[in-house]
Amino acid sequence: MEELVYADRSDRGNLRFTGPQRAWFLHQIMTQAFEDMAPGDARDAAMITAHGRMLGYLEVAATDDALLAHFEPSLLATLPHEIRRYVFATRVEIEDVSADMGLVLLAGEGWESAAARVEGAIVHPTSSLGIPAAYLWVTDTAAALAALKENAREATEDELEAVRVAHGVPRWGYEMDLKTIPQEAGIEARAVHFDKGCYLGQEAMAKIHFRGKVNRRVVLIQSENRLERGAEVVLDGATVGKVTSVAGSRGLALVKHTVGPDAQVSVGESPARVVS
């Protein structure tokens, strides 16, 4: 993407964590470290079961007095409940602020100067597209969009998906679901902290980490024809995976770990190649 673009993503779930133990609380139940976060820091994290399967994926930003988290709309019915299950006597308050705060995605080189023009916005850098980008937490979404129109173009979700797919970035509901282990989606570098000590699912993460591999991984696939989400990936006559995201003739697929780069595969009736 060679131009500055924005998109209203206020349909995402928004939670605000406050209280003196807010960072400690998330530190205990998520795969990421939170206790050393400073205002302005942003980190991704997964919530997993004791067996290492994912319950959800979220992005978190720190302010002076809170931790702000957002996640895919499909998790609204389940993830907040899973998080609240572990509050017990912890000094943390969890508030759903989806109705009070909007989220605007700003992407492309120079997003920082454009973000500075949005009055009162809380800037939340994101790696969800694989290019320079940030979410802006705002209390007046309409005003934020109007301010951004002066220097940026509104992007469609199809355009943003094409960028994400091209850069091989996994997304909840596509490459990640309730059956996924974080290492299968390849998110461990940005969402898993292996040295922070005990947390929910830590033992399973450590075993996989030191074993050195998982049974599946996300790859980028290129074809000469349009790909279809859900299509089987076949190598040497055997099904080795499934397409999880598509953008025209390019797609992401979750395949067996034995499928290497440059493998010649077929997707549906179309020949394709594993790019990475």
GROMACS .gro file of C-alpha atoms in nm:
model
  276
    1MET     CA    1   0.000   0.000   0.000
    2GLU     CA    2   0.169   0.318  -0.122
    3GLU     CA    3  -0.079   0.572   0.014
    4LEU     CA    4  -0.215   0.665   0.352
    5VAL     CA    5  -0.553   0.503   0.420
    6TYR     CA    6  -0.801   0.471   0.704
    7ALA     CA    7  -1.098   0.252   0.792
    8ASP     CA    8  -1.364   0.261   1.064
    9ARG     CA    9  -1.330  -0.055   1.270
   10SER     CA   10  -1.551   0.044   1.559
   11ASP     CA   11  -1.730  -0.291   1.538
   12ARG     CA   12  -1.436  -0.453   1.718
   13GLY     CA   13  -1.470  -0.543   2.085
   14ASN     CA   14  -1.320  -0.287   2.325
   15LEU     CA   15  -1.230  -0.348   2.690
   16ARG     CA   16  -1.072  -0.110   2.941
   17PHE     CA   17  -0.878  -0.250   3.238
   18THR     CA   18  -0.825  -0.023   3.537
   19GLY     CA   19  -0.722  -0.068   3.898
   20PRO     CA   20  -0.381  -0.118   4.063
   21GLN     CA   21  -0.350  -0.483   3.956
   22ARG     CA   22  -0.463  -0.447   3.594
   23ALA     CA   23  -0.122  -0.532   3.446
   24TRP     CA   24  -0.057  -0.812   3.697
   25PHE     CA   25  -0.397  -0.963   3.616
   26LEU     CA   26  -0.339  -0.980   3.240
   27HIS     CA   27   0.016  -1.099   3.303
   28GLN     CA   28  -0.124  -1.408   3.480
   29ILE     CA   29  -0.380  -1.513   3.218
   30MET     CA   30  -0.229  -1.412   2.883
   31THR     CA   31   0.070  -1.534   2.682
   32GLN     CA   32   0.228  -1.187   2.680
   33ALA     CA   33   0.412  -0.988   2.951
   34PHE     CA   34   0.227  -0.680   3.079
   35GLU     CA   35   0.382  -0.579   3.411
   36ASP     CA   36   0.663  -0.380   3.247
   37MET     CA   37   0.439  -0.186   3.006
   38ALA     CA   38   0.475   0.191   3.006
   39PRO     CA   39   0.219   0.445   2.877
   40GLY     CA   40   0.229   0.438   2.498
   41ASP     CA   41   0.343   0.075   2.475
   42ALA     CA   42   0.142  -0.171   2.266
   43ARG     CA   43   0.152  -0.550   2.271
   44ASP     CA   44  -0.042  -0.841   2.124
   45ALA     CA   45  -0.144  -1.141   2.332
   46ALA     CA   46  -0.336  -1.465   2.319
   47MET     CA   47  -0.551  -1.625   2.584
   48ILE     CA   48  -0.510  -2.004   2.581
   49THR     CA   49  -0.631  -2.311   2.763
   50ALA     CA   50  -0.414  -2.528   2.986
   51HIS     CA   51  -0.352  -2.744   2.678
   52GLY     CA   52  -0.234  -2.450   2.467
   53ARG     CA   53  -0.542  -2.404   2.248
   54MET     CA   54  -0.641  -2.045   2.181
   55LEU     CA   55  -0.946  -1.884   2.339
   56GLY     CA   56  -0.886  -1.549   2.171
   57TYR     CA   57  -0.639  -1.295   2.039
   58LEU     CA   58  -0.623  -0.930   2.137
   59GLU     CA   59  -0.414  -0.615   2.102
   60VAL     CA   60  -0.340  -0.408   2.413
   61ALA     CA   61  -0.221  -0.049   2.461
   62ALA     CA   62  -0.115   0.117   2.787
   63THR     CA   63  -0.219   0.464   2.898
   64ASP     CA   64  -0.139   0.647   3.222
   65ASP     CA   65  -0.430   0.490   3.410
   66ALA     CA   66  -0.557   0.195   3.203
   67LEU     CA   67  -0.490  -0.088   2.963
   68LEU     CA   68  -0.705  -0.076   2.650
   69ALA     CA   69  -0.770  -0.398   2.459
   70HIS     CA   70  -0.946  -0.461   2.130
   71PHE     CA   71  -1.029  -0.782   1.943
   72GLU     CA   72  -1.231  -0.927   1.656
   73PRO     CA   73  -1.612  -0.880   1.670
   74SER     CA   74  -1.657  -1.258   1.659
   75LEU     CA   75  -1.501  -1.280   2.008
   76LEU     CA   76  -1.747  -1.039   2.172
   77ALA     CA   77  -1.971  -1.320   2.294
   78THR     CA   78  -1.693  -1.529   2.450
   79LEU     CA   79  -1.360  -1.357   2.523
   80PRO     CA   80  -1.479  -1.100   2.781
   81HIS     CA   81  -1.649  -1.381   2.973
   82GLU     CA   82  -1.336  -1.597   2.965
   83ILE     CA   83  -1.127  -1.307   3.097
   84ARG     CA   84  -1.369  -1.219   3.378
   85ARG     CA   85  -1.368  -1.580   3.501
   86TYR     CA   86  -1.023  -1.521   3.654
   87VAL     CA   87  -1.083  -1.194   3.839
   88PHE     CA   88  -1.157  -1.346   4.184
   89ALA     CA   89  -1.025  -1.096   4.443
   90THR     CA   90  -0.791  -0.916   4.204
   91ARG     CA   91  -0.799  -0.536   4.221
   92VAL     CA   92  -0.894  -0.483   3.860
   93GLU     CA   93  -1.204  -0.342   3.695
   94ILE     CA   94  -1.301  -0.455   3.345
   95GLU     CA   95  -1.531  -0.229   3.147
   96ASP     CA   96  -1.674  -0.288   2.802
   97VAL     CA   97  -1.624   0.047   2.628
   98SER     CA   98  -1.738  -0.064   2.281
   99ALA     CA   99  -2.030   0.179   2.295
  100ASP     CA  100  -1.819   0.470   2.425
  101MET     CA  101  -1.502   0.451   2.215
  102GLY     CA  102  -1.454   0.399   1.845
  103LEU     CA  103  -1.157   0.246   1.665
  104VAL     CA  104  -1.015   0.386   1.343
  105LEU     CA  105  -0.740   0.200   1.159
  106LEU     CA  106  -0.478   0.424   0.997
  107ALA     CA  107  -0.222   0.258   0.769
  108GLY     CA  108   0.068   0.356   0.547
  109GLU     CA  109   0.389   0.553   0.568
  110GLY     CA  110   0.339   0.880   0.755
  111TRP     CA  111   0.049   0.763   0.967
  112GLU     CA  112   0.205   0.932   1.272
  113SER     CA  113   0.157   1.286   1.138
  114ALA     CA  114  -0.199   1.208   1.031
  115ALA     CA  115  -0.280   1.062   1.372
  116ALA     CA  116  -0.155   1.379   1.541
  117ARG     CA  117  -0.433   1.573   1.367
  118VAL     CA  118  -0.705   1.368   1.539
  119GLU     CA  119  -0.776   1.553   1.861
  120GLY     CA  120  -0.782   1.340   2.175
  121ALA     CA  121  -0.697   1.013   1.997
  122ILE     CA  122  -0.513   0.739   2.186
  123VAL     CA  123  -0.260   0.594   1.941
  124HIS     CA  124  -0.226   0.216   1.938
  125PRO     CA  125   0.041   0.089   1.692
  126THR     CA  126  -0.053  -0.239   1.525
  127SER     CA  127   0.124  -0.507   1.321
  128SER     CA  128  -0.204  -0.659   1.204
  129LEU     CA  129  -0.148  -0.565   0.838
  130GLY     CA  130   0.226  -0.620   0.815
  131ILE     CA  131   0.287  -0.254   0.723
  132PRO     CA  132   0.320   0.065   0.933
  133ALA     CA  133  -0.020   0.119   1.093
  134ALA     CA  134  -0.205   0.212   1.410
  135TYR     CA  135  -0.549   0.205   1.563
  136LEU     CA  136  -0.683   0.531   1.701
  137TRP     CA  137  -0.906   0.506   2.006
  138VAL     CA  138  -1.150   0.797   1.978
  139THR     CA  139  -1.461   0.921   2.158
  140ASP     CA  140  -1.601   1.094   1.848
  141THR     CA  141  -1.561   0.861   1.551
  142ALA     CA  142  -1.730   1.094   1.302
  143ALA     CA  143  -1.495   1.380   1.390
  144ALA     CA  144  -1.191   1.152   1.364
  145LEU     CA  145  -1.294   1.028   1.019
  146ALA     CA  146  -1.353   1.383   0.901
  147ALA     CA  147  -1.006   1.488   1.019
  148LEU     CA  148  -0.840   1.197   0.841
  149LYS     CA  149  -1.018   1.262   0.510
  150GLU     CA  150  -0.798   1.568   0.460
  151ASN     CA  151  -0.482   1.361   0.416
  152ALA     CA  152  -0.588   0.999   0.369
  153ARG     CA  153  -0.825   0.784   0.165
  154GLU     CA  154  -1.088   0.552   0.309
  155ALA     CA  155  -0.994   0.192   0.233
  156THR     CA  156  -1.230  -0.099   0.186
  157GLU     CA  157  -1.198  -0.413   0.396
  158ASP     CA  158  -1.110  -0.607   0.079
  159GLU     CA  159  -0.812  -0.376   0.023
  160LEU     CA  160  -0.694  -0.419   0.381
  161GLU     CA  161  -0.732  -0.796   0.357
  162ALA     CA  162  -0.519  -0.799   0.043
  163VAL     CA  163  -0.241  -0.618   0.232
  164ARG     CA  164  -0.266  -0.854   0.530
  165VAL     CA  165  -0.259  -1.163   0.310
  166ALA     CA  166   0.033  -1.035   0.104
  167HIS     CA  167   0.236  -0.992   0.423
  168GLY     CA  168   0.132  -1.328   0.569
  169VAL     CA  169  -0.024  -1.190   0.888
  170PRO     CA  170  -0.265  -1.433   1.062
  171ARG     CA  171  -0.607  -1.314   1.181
  172TRP     CA  172  -0.852  -1.450   1.434
  173GLY     CA  173  -1.138  -1.633   1.263
  174TYR     CA  174  -0.918  -1.713   0.963
  175GLU     CA  175  -0.578  -1.859   1.057
  176MET     CA  176  -0.664  -1.871   1.429
  177ASP     CA  177  -0.957  -2.031   1.609
  178LEU     CA  178  -1.038  -2.238   1.916
  179LYS     CA  179  -0.837  -2.534   1.782
  180THR     CA  180  -0.521  -2.335   1.708
  181ILE     CA  181  -0.195  -2.341   1.905
  182PRO     CA  182  -0.015  -2.001   1.889
  183GLN     CA  183   0.295  -2.149   1.725
  184GLU     CA  184   0.083  -2.294   1.444
  185ALA     CA  185  -0.030  -1.943   1.351
  186GLY     CA  186   0.324  -1.811   1.385
  187ILE     CA  187   0.234  -1.542   1.639
  188GLU     CA  188   0.485  -1.640   1.908
  189ALA     CA  189   0.736  -1.369   1.814
  190ARG     CA  190   0.491  -1.088   1.886
  191ALA     CA  191   0.236  -1.237   2.123
  192VAL     CA  192   0.410  -1.497   2.343
  193HIS     CA  193   0.663  -1.425   2.619
  194PHE     CA  194   0.862  -1.738   2.706
  195ASP     CA  195   1.055  -1.603   3.005
  196LYS     CA  196   0.795  -1.432   3.220
  197GLY     CA  197   0.707  -1.726   3.445
  198CYS     CA  198   0.378  -1.900   3.513
  199TYR     CA  199   0.055  -1.813   3.335
  200LEU     CA  200  -0.247  -1.999   3.209
  201GLY     CA  201  -0.123  -2.253   2.952
  202GLN     CA  202   0.247  -2.175   3.013
  203GLU     CA  203   0.351  -2.540   3.045
  204ALA     CA  204   0.199  -2.630   2.709
  205MET     CA  205   0.370  -2.332   2.543
  206ALA     CA  206   0.707  -2.426   2.691
  207LYS     CA  207   0.683  -2.789   2.576
  208ILE     CA  208   0.605  -2.685   2.220
  209HIS     CA  209   0.875  -2.418   2.223
  210PHE     CA  210   1.150  -2.652   2.336
  211ARG     CA  211   1.029  -2.936   2.115
  212GLY     CA  212   1.091  -2.700   1.825
  213LYS     CA  213   0.794  -2.763   1.596
  214VAL     CA  214   0.419  -2.792   1.558
  215ASN     CA  215   0.221  -3.009   1.321
  216ARG     CA  216   0.080  -2.720   1.115
  217ARG     CA  217   0.193  -2.377   1.004
  218VAL     CA  218   0.061  -2.079   0.807
  219VAL     CA  219   0.201  -2.030   0.456
  220LEU     CA  220   0.147  -1.785   0.172
  221ILE     CA  221   0.022  -1.944  -0.151
  222GLN     CA  222   0.026  -1.795  -0.502
  223SER     CA  223  -0.178  -1.921  -0.795
  224GLU     CA  224  -0.254  -1.805  -1.149
  225ASN     CA  225  -0.626  -1.835  -1.075
  226ARG     CA  226  -0.855  -1.694  -0.809
  227LEU     CA  227  -0.840  -1.895  -0.488
  228GLU     CA  228  -1.136  -1.990  -0.271
  229ARG     CA  229  -1.136  -1.983   0.105
  230GLY     CA  230  -1.182  -2.330   0.250
  231ALA     CA  231  -1.035  -2.506  -0.054
  232GLU     CA  232  -0.808  -2.803   0.015
  233VAL     CA  233  -0.436  -2.779  -0.048
  234VAL     CA  234  -0.307  -3.097  -0.214
  235LEU     CA  235   0.055  -3.208  -0.248
  236ASP     CA  236   0.150  -3.526  -0.437
  237GLY     CA  237  -0.210  -3.645  -0.428
  238ALA     CA  238  -0.253  -3.601  -0.052
  239THR     CA  239  -0.446  -3.325   0.127
  240VAL     CA  240  -0.199  -3.128   0.337
  241GLY     CA  241  -0.404  -2.829   0.446
  242LYS     CA  242  -0.675  -2.574   0.377
  243VAL     CA  243  -0.691  -2.218   0.246
  244THR     CA  244  -0.785  -1.982   0.530
  245SER     CA  245  -0.772  -1.634   0.370
  246VAL     CA  246  -0.785  -1.518   0.008
  247ALA     CA  247  -0.711  -1.204  -0.189
  248GLY     CA  248  -0.759  -1.285  -0.556
  249SER     CA  249  -0.494  -1.534  -0.668
  250ARG     CA  250  -0.304  -1.507  -0.341
  251GLY     CA  251  -0.398  -1.669  -0.013
  252LEU     CA  252  -0.292  -1.794   0.327
  253ALA     CA  253  -0.324  -2.159   0.416
  254LEU     CA  254  -0.276  -2.370   0.725
  255VAL     CA  255  -0.075  -2.673   0.610
  256LYS     CA  256   0.129  -2.960   0.751
  257HIS     CA  257   0.473  -2.860   0.874
  258THR     CA  258   0.633  -3.088   0.614
  259VAL     CA  259   0.521  -2.861   0.328
  260GLY     CA  260   0.826  -2.654   0.241
  261PRO     CA  261   0.878  -2.322   0.061
  262ASP     CA  262   0.840  -2.337  -0.318
  263ALA     CA  263   0.634  -2.658  -0.296
  264GLN     CA  264   0.414  -2.704  -0.602
  265VAL     CA  265   0.062  -2.777  -0.484
  266SER     CA  266  -0.291  -2.770  -0.617
  267VAL     CA  267  -0.578  -2.575  -0.466
  268GLY     CA  268  -0.912  -2.696  -0.596
  269GLU     CA  269  -0.852  -2.728  -0.970
  270SER     CA  270  -0.574  -2.470  -0.978
  271PRO     CA  271  -0.196  -2.522  -0.961
  272ALA     CA  272  -0.028  -2.307  -0.697
  273ARG     CA  273   0.303  -2.252  -0.526
  274VAL     CA  274   0.394  -2.210  -0.159
  275VAL     CA  275   0.571  -1.872  -0.153
  276SER     CA  276   0.677  -1.871   0.212
   0.00000   0.00000   0.00000
